[in-house]
PDB file of C-alpha atoms in Angstrom:
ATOM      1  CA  UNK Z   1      29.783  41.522 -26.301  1.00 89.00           C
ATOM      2  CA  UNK Z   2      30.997  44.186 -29.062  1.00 96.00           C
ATOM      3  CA  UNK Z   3      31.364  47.878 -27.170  1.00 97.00           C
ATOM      4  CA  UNK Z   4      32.861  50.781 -28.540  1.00 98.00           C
ATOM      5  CA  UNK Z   5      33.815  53.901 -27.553  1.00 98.00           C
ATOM      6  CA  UNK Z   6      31.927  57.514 -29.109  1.00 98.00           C
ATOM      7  CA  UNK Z   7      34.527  60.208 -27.762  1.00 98.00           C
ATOM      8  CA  UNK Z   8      34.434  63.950 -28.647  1.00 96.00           C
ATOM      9  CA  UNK Z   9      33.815  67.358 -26.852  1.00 95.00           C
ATOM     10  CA  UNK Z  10      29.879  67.103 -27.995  1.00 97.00           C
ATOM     11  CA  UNK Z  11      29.813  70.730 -26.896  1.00 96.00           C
ATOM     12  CA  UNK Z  12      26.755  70.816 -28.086  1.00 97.00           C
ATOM     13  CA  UNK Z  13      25.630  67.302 -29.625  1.00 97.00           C
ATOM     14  CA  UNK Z  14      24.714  68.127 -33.530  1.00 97.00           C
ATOM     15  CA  UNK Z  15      22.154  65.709 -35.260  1.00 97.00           C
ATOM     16  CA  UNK Z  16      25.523  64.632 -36.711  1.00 96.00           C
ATOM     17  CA  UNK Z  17      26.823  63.194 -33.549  1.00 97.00           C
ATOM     18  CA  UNK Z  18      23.553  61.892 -33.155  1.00 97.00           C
ATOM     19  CA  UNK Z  19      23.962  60.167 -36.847  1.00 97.00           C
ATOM     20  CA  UNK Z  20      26.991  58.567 -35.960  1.00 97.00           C
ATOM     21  CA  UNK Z  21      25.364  57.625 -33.035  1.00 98.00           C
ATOM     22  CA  UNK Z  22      22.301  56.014 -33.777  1.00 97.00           C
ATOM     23  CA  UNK Z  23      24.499  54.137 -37.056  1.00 97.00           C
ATOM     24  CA  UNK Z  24      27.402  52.787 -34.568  1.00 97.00           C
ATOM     25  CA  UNK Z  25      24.371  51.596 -31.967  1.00 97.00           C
ATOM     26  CA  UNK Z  26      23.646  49.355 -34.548  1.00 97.00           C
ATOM     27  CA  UNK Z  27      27.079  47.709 -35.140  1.00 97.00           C
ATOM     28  CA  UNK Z  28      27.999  47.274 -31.512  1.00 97.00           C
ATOM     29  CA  UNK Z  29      26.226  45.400 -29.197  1.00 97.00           C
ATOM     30  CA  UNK Z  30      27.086  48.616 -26.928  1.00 98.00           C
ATOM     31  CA  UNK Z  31      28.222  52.357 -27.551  1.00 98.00           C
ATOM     32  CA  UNK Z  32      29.785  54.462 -24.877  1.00 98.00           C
ATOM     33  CA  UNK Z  33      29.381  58.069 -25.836  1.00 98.00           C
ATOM     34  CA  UNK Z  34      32.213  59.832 -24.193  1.00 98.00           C
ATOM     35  CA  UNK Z  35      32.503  62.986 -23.171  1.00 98.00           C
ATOM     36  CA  UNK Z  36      36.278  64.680 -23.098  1.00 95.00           C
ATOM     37  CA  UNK Z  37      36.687  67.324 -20.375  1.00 91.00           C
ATOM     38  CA  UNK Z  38      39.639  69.860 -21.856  1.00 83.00           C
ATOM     39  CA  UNK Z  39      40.602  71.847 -18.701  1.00 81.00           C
ATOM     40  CA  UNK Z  40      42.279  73.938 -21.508  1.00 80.00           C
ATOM     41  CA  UNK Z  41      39.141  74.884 -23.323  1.00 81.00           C
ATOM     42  CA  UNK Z  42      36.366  77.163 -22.373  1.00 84.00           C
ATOM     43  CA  UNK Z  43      33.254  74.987 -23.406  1.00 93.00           C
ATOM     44  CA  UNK Z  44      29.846  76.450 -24.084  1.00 95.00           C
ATOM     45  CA  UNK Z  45      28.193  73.657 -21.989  1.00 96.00           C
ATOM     46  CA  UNK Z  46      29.816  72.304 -18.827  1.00 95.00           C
ATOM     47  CA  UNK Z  47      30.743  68.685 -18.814  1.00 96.00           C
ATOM     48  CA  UNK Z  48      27.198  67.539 -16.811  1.00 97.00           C
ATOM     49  CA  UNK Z  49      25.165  69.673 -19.037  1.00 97.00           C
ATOM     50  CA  UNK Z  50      26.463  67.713 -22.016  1.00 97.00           C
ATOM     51  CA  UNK Z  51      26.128  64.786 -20.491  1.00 98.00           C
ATOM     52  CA  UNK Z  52      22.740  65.463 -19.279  1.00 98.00           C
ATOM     53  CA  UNK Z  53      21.761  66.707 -22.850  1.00 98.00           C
ATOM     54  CA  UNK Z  54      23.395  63.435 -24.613  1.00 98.00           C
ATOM     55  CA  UNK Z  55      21.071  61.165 -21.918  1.00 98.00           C
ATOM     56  CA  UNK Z  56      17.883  63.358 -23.402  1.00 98.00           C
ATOM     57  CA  UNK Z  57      18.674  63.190 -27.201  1.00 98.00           C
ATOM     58  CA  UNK Z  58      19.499  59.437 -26.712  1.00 98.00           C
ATOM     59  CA  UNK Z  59      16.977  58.107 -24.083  1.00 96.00           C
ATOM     60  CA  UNK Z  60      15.325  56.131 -27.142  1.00 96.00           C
ATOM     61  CA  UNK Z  61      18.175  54.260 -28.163  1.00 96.00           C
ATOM     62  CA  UNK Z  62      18.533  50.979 -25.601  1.00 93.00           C
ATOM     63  CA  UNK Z  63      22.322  50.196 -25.834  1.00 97.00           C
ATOM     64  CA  UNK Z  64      23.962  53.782 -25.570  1.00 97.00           C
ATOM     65  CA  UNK Z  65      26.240  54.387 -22.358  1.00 98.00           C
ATOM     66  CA  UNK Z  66      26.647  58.248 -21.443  1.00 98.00           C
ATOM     67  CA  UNK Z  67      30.094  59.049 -19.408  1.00 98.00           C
ATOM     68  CA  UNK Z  68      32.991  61.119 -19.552  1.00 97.00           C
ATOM     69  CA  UNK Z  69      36.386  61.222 -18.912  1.00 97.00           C
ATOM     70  CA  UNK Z  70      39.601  63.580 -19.267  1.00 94.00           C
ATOM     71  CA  UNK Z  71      43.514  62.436 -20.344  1.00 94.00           C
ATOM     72  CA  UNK Z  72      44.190  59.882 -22.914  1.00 95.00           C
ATOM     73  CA  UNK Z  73      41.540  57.619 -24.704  1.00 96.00           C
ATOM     74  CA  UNK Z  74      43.665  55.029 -25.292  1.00 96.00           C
ATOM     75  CA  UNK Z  75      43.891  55.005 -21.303  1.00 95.00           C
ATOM     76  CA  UNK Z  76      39.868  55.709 -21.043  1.00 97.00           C
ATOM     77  CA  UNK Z  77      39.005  52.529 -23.602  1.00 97.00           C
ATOM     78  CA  UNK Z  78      41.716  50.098 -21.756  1.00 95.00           C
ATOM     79  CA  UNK Z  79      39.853  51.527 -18.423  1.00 96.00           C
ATOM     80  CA  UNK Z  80      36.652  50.315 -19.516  1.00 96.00           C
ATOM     81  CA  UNK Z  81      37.813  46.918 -21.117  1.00 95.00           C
ATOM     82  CA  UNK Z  82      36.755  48.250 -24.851  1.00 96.00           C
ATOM     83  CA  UNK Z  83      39.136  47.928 -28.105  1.00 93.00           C
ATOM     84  CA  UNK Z  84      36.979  49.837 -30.301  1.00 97.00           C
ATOM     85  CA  UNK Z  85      36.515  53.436 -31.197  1.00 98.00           C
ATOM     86  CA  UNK Z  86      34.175  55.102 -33.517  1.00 98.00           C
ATOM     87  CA  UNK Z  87      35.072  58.128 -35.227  1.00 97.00           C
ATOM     88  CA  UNK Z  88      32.836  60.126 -37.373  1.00 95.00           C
ATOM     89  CA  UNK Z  89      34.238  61.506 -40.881  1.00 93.00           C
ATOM     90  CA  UNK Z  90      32.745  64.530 -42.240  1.00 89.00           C
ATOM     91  CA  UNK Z  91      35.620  65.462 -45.024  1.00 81.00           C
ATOM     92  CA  UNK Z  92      38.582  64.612 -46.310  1.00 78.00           C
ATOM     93  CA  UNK Z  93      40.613  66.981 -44.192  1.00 77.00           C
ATOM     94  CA  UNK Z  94      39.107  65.212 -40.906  1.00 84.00           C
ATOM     95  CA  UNK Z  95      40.332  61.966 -42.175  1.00 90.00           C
ATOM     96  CA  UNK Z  96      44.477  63.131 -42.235  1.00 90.00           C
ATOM     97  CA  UNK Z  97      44.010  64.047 -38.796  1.00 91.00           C
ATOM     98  CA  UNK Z  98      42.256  61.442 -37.158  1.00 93.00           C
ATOM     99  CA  UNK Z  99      44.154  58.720 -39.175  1.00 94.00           C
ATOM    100  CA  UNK Z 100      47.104  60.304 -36.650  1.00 95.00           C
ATOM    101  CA  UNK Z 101      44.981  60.040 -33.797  1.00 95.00           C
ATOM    102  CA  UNK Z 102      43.910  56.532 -34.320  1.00 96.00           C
ATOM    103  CA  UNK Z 103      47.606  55.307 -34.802  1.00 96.00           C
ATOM    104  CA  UNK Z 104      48.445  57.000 -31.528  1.00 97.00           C
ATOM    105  CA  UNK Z 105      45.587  55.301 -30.022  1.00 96.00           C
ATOM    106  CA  UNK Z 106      46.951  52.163 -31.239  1.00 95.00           C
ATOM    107  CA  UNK Z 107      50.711  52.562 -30.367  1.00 96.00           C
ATOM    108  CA  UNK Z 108      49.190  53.585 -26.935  1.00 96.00           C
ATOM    109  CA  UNK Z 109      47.132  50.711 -26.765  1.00 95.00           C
ATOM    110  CA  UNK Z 110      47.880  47.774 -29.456  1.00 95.00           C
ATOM    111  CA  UNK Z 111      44.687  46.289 -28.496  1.00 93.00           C
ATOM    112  CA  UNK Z 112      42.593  49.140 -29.909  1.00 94.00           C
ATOM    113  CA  UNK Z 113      40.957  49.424 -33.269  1.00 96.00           C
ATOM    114  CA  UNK Z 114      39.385  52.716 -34.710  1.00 97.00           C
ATOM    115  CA  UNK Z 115      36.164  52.248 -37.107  1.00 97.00           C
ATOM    116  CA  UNK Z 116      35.691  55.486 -39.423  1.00 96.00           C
ATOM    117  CA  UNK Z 117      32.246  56.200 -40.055  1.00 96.00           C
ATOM    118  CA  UNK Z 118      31.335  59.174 -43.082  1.00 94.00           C
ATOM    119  CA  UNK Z 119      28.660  61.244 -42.034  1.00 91.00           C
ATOM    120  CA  UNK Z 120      25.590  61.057 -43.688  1.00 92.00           C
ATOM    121  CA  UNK Z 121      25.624  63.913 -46.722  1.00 91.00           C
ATOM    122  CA  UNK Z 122      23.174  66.181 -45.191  1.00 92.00           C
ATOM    123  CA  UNK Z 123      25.330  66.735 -42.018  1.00 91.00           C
ATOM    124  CA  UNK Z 124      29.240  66.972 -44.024  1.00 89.00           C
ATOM    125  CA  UNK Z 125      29.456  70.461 -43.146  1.00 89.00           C
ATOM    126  CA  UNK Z 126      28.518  70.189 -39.591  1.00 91.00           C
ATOM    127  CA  UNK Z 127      30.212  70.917 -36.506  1.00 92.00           C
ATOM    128  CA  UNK Z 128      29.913  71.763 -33.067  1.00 93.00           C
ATOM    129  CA  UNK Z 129      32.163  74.798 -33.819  1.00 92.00           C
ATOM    130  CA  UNK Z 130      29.824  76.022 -36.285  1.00 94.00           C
ATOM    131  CA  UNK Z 131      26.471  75.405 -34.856  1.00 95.00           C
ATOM    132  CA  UNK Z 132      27.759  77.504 -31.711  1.00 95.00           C
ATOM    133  CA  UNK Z 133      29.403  80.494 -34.387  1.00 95.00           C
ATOM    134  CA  UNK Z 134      25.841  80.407 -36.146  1.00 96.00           C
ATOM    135  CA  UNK Z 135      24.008  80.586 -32.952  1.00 96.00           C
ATOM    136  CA  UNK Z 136      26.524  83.795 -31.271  1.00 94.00           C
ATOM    137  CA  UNK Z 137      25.289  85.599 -34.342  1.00 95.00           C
ATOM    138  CA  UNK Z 138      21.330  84.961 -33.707  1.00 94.00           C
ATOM    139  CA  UNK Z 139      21.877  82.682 -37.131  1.00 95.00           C
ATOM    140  CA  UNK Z 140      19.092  79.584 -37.252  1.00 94.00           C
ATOM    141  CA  UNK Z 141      20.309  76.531 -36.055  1.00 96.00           C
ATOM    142  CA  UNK Z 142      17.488  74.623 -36.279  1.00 94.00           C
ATOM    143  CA  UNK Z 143      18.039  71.143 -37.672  1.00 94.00           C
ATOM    144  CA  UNK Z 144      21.222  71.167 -37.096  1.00 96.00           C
ATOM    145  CA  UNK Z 145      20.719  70.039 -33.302  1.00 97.00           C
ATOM    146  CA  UNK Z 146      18.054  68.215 -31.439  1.00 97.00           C
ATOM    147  CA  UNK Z 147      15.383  70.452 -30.141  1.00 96.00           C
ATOM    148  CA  UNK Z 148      16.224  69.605 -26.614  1.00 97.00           C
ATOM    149  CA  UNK Z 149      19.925  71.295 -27.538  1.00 97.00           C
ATOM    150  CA  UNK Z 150      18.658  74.268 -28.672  1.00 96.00           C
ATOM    151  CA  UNK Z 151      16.288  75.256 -25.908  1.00 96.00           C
ATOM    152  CA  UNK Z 152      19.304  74.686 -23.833  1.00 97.00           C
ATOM    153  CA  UNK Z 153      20.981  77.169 -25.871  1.00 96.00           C
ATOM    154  CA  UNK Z 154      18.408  79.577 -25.747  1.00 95.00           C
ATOM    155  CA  UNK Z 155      18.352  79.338 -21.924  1.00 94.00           C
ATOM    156  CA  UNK Z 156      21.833  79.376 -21.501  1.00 90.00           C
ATOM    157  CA  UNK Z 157      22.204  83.108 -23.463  1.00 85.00           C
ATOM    158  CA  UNK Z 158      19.227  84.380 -21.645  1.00 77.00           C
TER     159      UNK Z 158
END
């Protein structure tokens, strides 16, 4: 069985994530979309509300795993028995970094693999950092997450 490993902060999902998502679910037999906790970061969703909104945006996908974890995730992907880790590219300045990270990963754990998917055109500006800078400043979001995301952000500023 093919399993990978979706990590990232997701903090909140975009319908980029989701892209990646939805794409990667079918190359892999399984996806495990993994939520980092940062203790070092002040997150505009906790960890279970993430999670919780990840299980909603995703319930119609059969062969996506929600979880989480915190510390290395080239100790997370050995923990679960996966080798494979799929990384969403939106530019060219994404790719320098995460080329870093995925040869960390790998001198961490030899075993691991990274796949690099590009995001689909529409969502190559898009980023959790964004959506949430947008929303602070009562700027539209809509279309740029799943419905379910932003009711939960309009709940969570009322």
């Amino acid at each position: 069985m093919k399993i990978a490993v979706y990590p990232g902060s997701f903090d909140p999902v975009t319908n980029g994530h989701l892209d990646i998502i939805k794409r990667s679910s079918k190359l892999f037999d399984k996806i495990i979309v993994a939520v980092l906790h940062n203790p070092n970061k002040t997150p505009f969703f906790s960890v279970e509300e993430r999670l919780e909104l990840l299980r909603k945006v995703t319930e119609d996908i059969g062969n996506i795993e929600i979880d989480c974890f915190s510390g290395l995730l080239a100790e997370y992907v050995s923990k679960k028995n996966v080798n494979s880790i799929v990384k969403g590219l939106r530019a060219v300045s994404d790719f320098e970094y995460e080329f870093q990270m995925a040869l960390m990963n790998r001198k961490l754990n030899p075993e691991v693999e990274t796949i690099f998917m590009m995001t689909s055109s529409e969502y190559s500006y898009l980023s959790s950092s964004l959506v949430k800078e947008v929303f602070k400043f009562h700027g539209c979001i809509k279309g740029l997450v799943p419905d379910e995301v932003l009711e939960a952000m309009r709940k969570k500023i009322k």
